[in-house]
PDB file of C-alpha atoms in Angstrom:
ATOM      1  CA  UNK A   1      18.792 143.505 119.717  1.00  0.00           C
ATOM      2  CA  UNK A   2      18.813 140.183 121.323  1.00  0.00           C
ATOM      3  CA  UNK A   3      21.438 137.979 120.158  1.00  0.00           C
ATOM      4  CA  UNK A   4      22.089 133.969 121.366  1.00  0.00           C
ATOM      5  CA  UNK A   5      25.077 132.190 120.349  1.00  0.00           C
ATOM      6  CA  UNK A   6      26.043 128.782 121.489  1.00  0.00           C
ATOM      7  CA  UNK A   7      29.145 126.873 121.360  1.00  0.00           C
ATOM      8  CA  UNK A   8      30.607 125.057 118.489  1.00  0.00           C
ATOM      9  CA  UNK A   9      28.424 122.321 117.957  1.00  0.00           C
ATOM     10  CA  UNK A  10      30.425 118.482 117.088  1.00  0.00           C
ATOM     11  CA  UNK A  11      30.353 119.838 113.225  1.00  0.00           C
ATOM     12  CA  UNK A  12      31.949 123.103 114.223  1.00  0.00           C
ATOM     13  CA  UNK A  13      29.015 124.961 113.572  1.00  0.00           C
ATOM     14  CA  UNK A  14      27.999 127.726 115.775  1.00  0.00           C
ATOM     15  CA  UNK A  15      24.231 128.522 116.043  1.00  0.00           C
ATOM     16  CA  UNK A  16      23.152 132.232 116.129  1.00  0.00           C
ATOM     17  CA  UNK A  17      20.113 133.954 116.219  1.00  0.00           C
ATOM     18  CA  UNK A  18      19.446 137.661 116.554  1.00  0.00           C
ATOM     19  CA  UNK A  19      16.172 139.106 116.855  1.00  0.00           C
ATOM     20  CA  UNK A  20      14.699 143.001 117.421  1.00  0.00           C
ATOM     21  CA  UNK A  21      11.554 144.472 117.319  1.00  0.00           C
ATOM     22  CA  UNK A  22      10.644 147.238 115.405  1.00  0.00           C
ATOM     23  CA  UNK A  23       8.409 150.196 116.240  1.00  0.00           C
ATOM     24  CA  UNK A  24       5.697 149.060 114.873  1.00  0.00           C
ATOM     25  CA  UNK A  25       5.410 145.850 115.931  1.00  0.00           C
ATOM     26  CA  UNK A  26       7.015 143.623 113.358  1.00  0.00           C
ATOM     27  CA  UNK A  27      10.520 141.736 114.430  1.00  0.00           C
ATOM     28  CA  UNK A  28      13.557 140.749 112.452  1.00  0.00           C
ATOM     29  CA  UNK A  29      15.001 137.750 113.198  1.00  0.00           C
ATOM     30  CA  UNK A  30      18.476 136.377 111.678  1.00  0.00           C
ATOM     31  CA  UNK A  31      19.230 132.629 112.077  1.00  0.00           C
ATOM     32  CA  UNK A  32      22.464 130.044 110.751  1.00  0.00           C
ATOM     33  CA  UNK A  33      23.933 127.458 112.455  1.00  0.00           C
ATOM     34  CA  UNK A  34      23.458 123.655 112.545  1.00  0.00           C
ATOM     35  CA  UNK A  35      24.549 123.466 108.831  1.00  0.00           C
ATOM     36  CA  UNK A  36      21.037 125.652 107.771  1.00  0.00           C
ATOM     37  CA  UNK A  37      21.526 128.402 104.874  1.00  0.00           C
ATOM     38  CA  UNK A  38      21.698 131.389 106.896  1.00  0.00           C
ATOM     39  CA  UNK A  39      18.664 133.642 106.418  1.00  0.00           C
ATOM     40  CA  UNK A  40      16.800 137.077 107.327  1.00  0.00           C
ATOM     41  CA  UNK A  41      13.234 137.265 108.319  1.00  0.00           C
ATOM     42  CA  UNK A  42      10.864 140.306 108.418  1.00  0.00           C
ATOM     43  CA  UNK A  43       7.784 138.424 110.687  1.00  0.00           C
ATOM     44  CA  UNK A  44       5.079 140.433 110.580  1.00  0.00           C
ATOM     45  CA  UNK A  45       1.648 139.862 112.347  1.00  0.00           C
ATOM     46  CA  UNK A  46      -1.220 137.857 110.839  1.00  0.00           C
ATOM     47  CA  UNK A  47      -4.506 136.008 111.594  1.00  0.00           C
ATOM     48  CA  UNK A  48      -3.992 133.928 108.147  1.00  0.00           C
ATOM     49  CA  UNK A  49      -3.723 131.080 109.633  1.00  0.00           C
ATOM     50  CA  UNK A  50      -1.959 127.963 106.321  1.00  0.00           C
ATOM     51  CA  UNK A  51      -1.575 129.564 102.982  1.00  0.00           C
ATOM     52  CA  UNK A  52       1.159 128.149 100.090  1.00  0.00           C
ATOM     53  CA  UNK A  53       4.511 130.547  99.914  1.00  0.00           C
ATOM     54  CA  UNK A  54       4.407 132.761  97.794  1.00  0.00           C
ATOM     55  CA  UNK A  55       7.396 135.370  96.316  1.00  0.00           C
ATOM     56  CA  UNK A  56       8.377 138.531  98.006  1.00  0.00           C
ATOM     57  CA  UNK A  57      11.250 140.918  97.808  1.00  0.00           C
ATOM     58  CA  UNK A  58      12.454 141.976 101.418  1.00  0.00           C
ATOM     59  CA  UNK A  59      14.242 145.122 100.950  1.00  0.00           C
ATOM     60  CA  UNK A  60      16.351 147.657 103.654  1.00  0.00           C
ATOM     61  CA  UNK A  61      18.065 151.185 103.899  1.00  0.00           C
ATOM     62  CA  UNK A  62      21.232 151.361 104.315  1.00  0.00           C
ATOM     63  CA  UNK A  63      23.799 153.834 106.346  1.00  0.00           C
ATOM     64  CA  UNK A  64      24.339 156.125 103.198  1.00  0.00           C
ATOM     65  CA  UNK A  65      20.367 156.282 102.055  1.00  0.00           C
ATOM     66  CA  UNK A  66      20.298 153.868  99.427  1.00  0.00           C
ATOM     67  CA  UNK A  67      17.860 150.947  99.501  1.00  0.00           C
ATOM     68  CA  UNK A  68      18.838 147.103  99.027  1.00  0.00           C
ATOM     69  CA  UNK A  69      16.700 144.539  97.702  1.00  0.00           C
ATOM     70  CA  UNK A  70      16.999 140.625  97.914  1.00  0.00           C
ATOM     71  CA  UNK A  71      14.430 137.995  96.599  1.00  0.00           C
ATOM     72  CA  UNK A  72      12.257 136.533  99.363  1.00  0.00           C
ATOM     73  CA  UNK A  73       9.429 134.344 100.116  1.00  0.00           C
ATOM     74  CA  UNK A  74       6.267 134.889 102.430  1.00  0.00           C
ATOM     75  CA  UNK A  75       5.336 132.013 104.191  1.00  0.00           C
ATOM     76  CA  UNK A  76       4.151 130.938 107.572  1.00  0.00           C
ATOM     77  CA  UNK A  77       6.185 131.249 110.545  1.00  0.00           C
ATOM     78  CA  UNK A  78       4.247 130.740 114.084  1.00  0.00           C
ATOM     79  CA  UNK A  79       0.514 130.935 114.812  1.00  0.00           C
ATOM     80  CA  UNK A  80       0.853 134.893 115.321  1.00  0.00           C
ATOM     81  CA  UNK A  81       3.438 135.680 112.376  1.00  0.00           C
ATOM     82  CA  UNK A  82       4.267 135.120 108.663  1.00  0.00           C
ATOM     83  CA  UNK A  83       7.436 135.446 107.642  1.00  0.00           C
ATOM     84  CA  UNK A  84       9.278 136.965 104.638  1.00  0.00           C
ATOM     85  CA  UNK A  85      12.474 135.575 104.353  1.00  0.00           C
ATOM     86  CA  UNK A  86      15.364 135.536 102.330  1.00  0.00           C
ATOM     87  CA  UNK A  87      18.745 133.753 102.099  1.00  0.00           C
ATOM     88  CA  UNK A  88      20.641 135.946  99.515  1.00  0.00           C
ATOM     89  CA  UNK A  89      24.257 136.117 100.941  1.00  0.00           C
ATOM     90  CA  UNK A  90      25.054 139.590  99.289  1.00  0.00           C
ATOM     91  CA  UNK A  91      21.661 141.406 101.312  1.00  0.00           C
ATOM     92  CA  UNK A  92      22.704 139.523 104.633  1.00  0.00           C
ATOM     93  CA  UNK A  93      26.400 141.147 103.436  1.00  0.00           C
ATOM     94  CA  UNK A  94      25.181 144.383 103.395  1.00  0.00           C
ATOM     95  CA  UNK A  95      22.488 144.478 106.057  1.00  0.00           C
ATOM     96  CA  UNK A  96      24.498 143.254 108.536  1.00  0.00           C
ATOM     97  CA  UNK A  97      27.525 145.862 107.327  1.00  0.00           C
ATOM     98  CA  UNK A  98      24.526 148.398 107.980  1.00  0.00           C
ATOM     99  CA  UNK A  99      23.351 146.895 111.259  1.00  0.00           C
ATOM    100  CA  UNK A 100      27.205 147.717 112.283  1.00  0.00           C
ATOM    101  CA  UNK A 101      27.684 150.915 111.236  1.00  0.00           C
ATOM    102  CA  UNK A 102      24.070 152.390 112.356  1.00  0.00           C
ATOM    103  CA  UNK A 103      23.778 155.536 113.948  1.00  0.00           C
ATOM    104  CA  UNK A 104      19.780 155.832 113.338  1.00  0.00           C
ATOM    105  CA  UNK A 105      17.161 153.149 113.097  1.00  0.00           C
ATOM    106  CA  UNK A 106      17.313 150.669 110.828  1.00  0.00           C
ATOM    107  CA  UNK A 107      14.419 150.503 108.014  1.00  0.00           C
ATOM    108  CA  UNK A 108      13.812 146.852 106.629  1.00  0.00           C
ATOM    109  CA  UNK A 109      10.328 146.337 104.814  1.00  0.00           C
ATOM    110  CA  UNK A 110       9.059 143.238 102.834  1.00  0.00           C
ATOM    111  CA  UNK A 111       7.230 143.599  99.418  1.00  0.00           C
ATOM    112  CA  UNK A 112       4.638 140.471  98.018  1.00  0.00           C
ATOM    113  CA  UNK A 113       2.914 141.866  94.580  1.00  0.00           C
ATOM    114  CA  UNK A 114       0.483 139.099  94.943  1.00  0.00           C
ATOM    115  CA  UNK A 115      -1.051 139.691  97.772  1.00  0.00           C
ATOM    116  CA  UNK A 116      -0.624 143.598  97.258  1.00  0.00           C
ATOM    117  CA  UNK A 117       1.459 143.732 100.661  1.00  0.00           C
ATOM    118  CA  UNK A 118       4.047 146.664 101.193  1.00  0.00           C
ATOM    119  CA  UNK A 119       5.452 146.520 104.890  1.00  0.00           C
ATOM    120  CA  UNK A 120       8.201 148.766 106.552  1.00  0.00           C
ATOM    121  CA  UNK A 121       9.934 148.685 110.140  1.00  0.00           C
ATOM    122  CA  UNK A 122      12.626 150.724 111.630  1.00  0.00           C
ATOM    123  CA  UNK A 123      14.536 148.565 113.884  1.00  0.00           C
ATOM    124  CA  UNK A 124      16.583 150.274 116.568  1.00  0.00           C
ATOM    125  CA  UNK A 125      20.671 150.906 116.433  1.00  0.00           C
ATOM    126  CA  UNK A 126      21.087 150.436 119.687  1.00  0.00           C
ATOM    127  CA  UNK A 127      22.399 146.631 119.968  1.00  0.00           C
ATOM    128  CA  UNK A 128      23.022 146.118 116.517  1.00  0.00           C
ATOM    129  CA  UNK A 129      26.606 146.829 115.747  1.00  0.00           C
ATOM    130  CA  UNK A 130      27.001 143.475 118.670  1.00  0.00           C
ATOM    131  CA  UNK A 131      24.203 141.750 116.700  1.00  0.00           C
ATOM    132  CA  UNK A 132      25.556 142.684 113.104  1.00  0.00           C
ATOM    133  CA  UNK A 133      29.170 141.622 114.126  1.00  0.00           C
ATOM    134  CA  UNK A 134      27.892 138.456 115.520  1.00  0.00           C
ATOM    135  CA  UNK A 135      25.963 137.001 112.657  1.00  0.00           C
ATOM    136  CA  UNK A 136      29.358 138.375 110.524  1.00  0.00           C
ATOM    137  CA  UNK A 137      31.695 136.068 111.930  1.00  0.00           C
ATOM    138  CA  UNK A 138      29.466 132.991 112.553  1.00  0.00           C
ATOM    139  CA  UNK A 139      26.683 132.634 109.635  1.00  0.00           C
ATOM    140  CA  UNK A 140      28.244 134.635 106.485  1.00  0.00           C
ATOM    141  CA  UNK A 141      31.363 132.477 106.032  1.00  0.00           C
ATOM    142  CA  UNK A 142      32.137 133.368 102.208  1.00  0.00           C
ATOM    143  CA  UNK A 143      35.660 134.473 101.426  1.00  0.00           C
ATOM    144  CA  UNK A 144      35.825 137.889 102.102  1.00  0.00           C
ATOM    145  CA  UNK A 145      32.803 138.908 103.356  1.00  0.00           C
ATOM    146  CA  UNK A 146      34.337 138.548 107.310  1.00  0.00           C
TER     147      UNK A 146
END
């Protein structure tokens, strides 16, 4: 996991982003700061080229087996990746409470009914209770949650 984290901007706002690649090629990439919604993004590799969003469900395994779900949209990212992305605070809750407590990879996969996509990455533990504890304290700033 790579993680970058500046200062306190002049709004108090701290800027994170933490990014990993998964085995098979896809990356997830977390982002807040700068007064943004924090989100999660599965970016997966396409030749599409412009297309309209459209909805997806991004979903990922947690520590004890079970599976979370949160809704999403695809949508273009860079020339090389789309993204499927999703701003739910409970999933960022919980994946990054997984991301922490990971002793195995970490399975994250994006679903668009649409387009008849089903995608699936395992991300690796190693950097992501640092990464997970990061984007805690700086992006998910709901009562409770850190």
């Amino acid at each position: 996991w790579d993680v970058q984290s500046s200062g306190e901007d002049v709004f108090g706002n701290v800027n994170v982003t933490a990014t990993s690649l998964g085995d098979n090629g896809s990356i997830v990439r977390f982002e807040c700061g700068s007064g943004k919604e924090p989100f999660v993004a599965l970016l997966v590799r396409s030749g599409v080229g412009d297309f309209p969003e459209t909805p997806a469900t991004l979903l990922a395994k947690t520590g004890t087996g079970s599976i979370i779900r949160a809704d999403a949209i695809l949508g273009p990212w860079n020339d090389e990746y789309v993204a499927i992305k999703a701003t739910d605070a409970t999933f960022l809750d919980e994946l990054t409470q997984a991301m922490i407590s990971a002793k195995k990879g970490i399975a994250i996969g994006g679903e668009v009914p649409l387009i008849d996509l089903k995608i699936s990455d395992t991300f690796s533990s190693q950097g992501s209770t640092a990464a997970g504890t990061t984007i805690r304290k700086n992006c998910l700033t709901t009562p409770g949650i850190n």
